[in-house]
PDB file of C-alpha atoms in Angstrom:
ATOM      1  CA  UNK D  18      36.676 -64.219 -12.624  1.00 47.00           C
ATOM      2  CA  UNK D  19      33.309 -64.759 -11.353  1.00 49.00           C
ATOM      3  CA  UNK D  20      30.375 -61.618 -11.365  1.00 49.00           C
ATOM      4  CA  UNK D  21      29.770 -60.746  -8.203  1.00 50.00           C
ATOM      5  CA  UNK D  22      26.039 -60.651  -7.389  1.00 51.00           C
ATOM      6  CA  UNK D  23      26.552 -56.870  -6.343  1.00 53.00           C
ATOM      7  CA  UNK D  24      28.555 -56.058  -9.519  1.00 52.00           C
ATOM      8  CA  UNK D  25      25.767 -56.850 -12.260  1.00 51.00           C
ATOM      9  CA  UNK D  26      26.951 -55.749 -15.643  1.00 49.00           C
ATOM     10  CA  UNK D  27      24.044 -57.670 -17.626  1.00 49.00           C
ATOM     11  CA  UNK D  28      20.527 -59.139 -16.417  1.00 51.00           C
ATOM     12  CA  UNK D  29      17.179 -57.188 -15.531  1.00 55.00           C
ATOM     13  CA  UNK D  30      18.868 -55.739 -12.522  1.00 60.00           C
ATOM     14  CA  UNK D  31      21.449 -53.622 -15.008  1.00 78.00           C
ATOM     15  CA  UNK D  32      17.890 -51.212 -16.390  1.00 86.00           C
ATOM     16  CA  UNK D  33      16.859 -50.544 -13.008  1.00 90.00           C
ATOM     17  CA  UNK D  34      19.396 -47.733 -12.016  1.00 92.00           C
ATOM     18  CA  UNK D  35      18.845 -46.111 -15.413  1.00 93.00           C
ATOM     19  CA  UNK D  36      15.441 -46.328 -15.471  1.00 93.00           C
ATOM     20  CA  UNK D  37      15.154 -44.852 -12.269  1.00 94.00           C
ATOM     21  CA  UNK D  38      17.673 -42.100 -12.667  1.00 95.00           C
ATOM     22  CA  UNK D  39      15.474 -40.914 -16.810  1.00 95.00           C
ATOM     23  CA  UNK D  40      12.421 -40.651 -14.172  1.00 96.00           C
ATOM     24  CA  UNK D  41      14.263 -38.700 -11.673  1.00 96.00           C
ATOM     25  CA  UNK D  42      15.886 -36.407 -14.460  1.00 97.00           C
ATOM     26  CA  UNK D  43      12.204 -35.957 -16.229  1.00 97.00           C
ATOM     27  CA  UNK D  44      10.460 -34.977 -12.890  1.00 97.00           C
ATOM     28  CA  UNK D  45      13.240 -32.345 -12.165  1.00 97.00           C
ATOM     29  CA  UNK D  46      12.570 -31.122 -16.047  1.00 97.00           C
ATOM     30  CA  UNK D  47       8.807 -30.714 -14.895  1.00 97.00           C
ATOM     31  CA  UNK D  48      10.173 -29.083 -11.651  1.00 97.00           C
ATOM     32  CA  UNK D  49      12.328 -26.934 -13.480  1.00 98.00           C
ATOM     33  CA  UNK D  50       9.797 -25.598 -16.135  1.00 98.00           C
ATOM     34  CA  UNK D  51       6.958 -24.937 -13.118  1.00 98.00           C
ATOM     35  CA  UNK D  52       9.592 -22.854 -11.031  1.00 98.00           C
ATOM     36  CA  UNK D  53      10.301 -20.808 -14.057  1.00 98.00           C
ATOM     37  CA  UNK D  54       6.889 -20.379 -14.979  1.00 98.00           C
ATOM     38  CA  UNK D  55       5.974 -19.689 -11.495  1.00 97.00           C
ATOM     39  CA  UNK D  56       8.776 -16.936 -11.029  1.00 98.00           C
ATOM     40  CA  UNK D  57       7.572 -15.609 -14.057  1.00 98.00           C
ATOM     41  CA  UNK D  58       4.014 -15.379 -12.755  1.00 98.00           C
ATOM     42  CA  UNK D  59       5.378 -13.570  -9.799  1.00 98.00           C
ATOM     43  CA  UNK D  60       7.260 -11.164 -11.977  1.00 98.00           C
ATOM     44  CA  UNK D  61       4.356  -9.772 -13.689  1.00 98.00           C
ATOM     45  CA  UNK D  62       2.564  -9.646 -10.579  1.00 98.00           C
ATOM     46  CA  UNK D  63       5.119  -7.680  -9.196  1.00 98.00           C
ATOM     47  CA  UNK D  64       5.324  -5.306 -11.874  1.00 98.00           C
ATOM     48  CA  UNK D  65       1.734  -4.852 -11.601  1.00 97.00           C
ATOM     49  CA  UNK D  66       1.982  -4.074  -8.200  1.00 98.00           C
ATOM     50  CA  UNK D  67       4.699  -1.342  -8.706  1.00 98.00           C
ATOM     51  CA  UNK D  68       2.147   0.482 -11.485  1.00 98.00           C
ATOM     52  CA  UNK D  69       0.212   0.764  -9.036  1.00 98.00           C
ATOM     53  CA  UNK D  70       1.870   2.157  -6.120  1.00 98.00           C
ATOM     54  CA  UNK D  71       3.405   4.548  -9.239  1.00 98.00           C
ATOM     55  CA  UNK D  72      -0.492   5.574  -9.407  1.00 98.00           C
ATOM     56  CA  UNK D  73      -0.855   6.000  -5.771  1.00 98.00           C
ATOM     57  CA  UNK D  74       1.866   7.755  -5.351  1.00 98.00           C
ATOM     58  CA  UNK D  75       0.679  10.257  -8.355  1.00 98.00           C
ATOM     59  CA  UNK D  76      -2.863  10.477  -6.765  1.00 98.00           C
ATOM     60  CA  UNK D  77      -1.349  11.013  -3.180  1.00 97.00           C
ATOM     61  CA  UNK D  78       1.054  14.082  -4.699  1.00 97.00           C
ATOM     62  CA  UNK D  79      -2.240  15.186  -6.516  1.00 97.00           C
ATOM     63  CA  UNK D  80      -4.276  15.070  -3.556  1.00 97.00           C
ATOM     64  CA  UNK D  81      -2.155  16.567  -1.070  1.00 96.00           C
ATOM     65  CA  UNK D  82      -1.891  19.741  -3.619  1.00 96.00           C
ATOM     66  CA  UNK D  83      -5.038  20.185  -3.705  1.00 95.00           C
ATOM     67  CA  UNK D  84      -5.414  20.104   0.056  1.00 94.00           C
ATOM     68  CA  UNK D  85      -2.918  22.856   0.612  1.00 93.00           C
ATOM     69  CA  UNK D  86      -4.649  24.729  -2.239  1.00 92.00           C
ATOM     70  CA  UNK D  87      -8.268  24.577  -0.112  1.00 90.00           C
ATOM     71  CA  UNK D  88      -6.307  24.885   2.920  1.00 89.00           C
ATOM     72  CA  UNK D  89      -4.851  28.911   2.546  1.00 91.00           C
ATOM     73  CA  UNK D  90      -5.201  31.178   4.878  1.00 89.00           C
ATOM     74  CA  UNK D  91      -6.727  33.920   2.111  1.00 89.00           C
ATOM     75  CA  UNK D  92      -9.509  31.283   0.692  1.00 88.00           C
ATOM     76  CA  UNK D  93     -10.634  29.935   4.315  1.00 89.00           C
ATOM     77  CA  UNK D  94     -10.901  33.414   5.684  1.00 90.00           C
ATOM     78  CA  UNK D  95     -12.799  34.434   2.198  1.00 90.00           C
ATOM     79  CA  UNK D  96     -15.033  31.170   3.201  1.00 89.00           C
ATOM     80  CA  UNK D  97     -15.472  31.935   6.868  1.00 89.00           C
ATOM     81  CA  UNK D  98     -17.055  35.681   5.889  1.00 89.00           C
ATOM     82  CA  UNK D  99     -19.189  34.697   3.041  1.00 92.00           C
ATOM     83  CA  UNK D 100     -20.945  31.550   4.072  1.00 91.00           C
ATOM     84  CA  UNK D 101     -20.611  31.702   7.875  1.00 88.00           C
ATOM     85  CA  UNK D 102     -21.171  35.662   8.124  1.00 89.00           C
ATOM     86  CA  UNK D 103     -17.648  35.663  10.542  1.00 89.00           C
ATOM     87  CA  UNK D 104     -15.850  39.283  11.119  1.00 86.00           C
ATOM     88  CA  UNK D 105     -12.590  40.258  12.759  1.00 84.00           C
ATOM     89  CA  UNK D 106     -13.743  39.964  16.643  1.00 78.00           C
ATOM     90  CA  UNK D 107     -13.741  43.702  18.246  1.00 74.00           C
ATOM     91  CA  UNK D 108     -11.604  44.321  21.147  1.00 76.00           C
ATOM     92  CA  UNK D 109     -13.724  41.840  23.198  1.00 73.00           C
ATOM     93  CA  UNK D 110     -16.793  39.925  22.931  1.00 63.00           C
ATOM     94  CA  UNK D 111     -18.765  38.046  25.447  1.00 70.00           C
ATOM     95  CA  UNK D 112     -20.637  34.705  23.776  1.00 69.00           C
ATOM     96  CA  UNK D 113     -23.127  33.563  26.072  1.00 73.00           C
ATOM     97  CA  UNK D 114     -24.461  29.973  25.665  1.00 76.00           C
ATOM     98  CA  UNK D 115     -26.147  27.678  27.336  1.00 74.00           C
ATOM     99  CA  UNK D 116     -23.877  25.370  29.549  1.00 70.00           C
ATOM    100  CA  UNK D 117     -23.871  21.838  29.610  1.00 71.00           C
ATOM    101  CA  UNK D 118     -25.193  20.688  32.743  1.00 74.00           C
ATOM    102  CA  UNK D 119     -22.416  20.475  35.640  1.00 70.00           C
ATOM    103  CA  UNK D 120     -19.792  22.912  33.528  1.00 65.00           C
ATOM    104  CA  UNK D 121     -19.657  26.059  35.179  1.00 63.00           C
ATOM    105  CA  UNK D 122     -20.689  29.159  32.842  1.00 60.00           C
ATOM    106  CA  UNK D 123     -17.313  31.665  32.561  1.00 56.00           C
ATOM    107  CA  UNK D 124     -18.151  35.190  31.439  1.00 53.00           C
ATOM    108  CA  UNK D 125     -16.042  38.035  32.111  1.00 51.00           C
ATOM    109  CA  UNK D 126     -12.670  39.708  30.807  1.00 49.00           C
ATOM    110  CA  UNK D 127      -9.263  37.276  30.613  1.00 50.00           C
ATOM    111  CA  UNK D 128      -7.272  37.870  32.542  1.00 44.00           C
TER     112      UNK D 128
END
């Protein structure tokens, strides 16, 4: 039986195919090792990311506290008498002021 010249068991054409399938397997082991080290780049990213919305979360807790601390009714009425001078309004007051030119001046009792 003859070789055929497709069927090459010896020669310089033999090395080709495993040449070219080590490259092949050693540039997928360098693909390999950046996707890991990439993933594990975004990893520690990501737990970066969810310290800090841990922190902003704390800070927005902390912060809305303290709002509804400055916002009750017995500190902004303490507030409104001692630095503005306001009182409890009598039966009824008239406020005059200047208008704004073209808005009509309203004075009198509601109705």
């Amino acid at each position: 039986m003859s070789a055929s010249p497709n069927n090459r068991a010896g020669g310089s054409g033999g090395t080709f195919t495993p040449l070219l399938l080590g490259v092949l397997v050693m540039i997928s082991a360098v693909a390999v090792v950046q996707v890991k080290q990439h993933s594990r780049n975004l990893t520690t990213r990501l737990d970066g990311q969810r310290q800090e919305r841990e922190r902003l979360q704390l800070e927005w807790a902390q912060l809305q506290l303290e709002q509804a601390t400055l916002a009750q009714h017995g500190r902004v009425d303490e507030l409104a008498r001692s630095q503005f001078g306001m009182v409890d309004p009598l039966d009824y007051q008239i406020v005059s002021e200047v208008p704004a030119p073209g808005v009509p001046a309203v004075m009198g009792k509601p109705q």
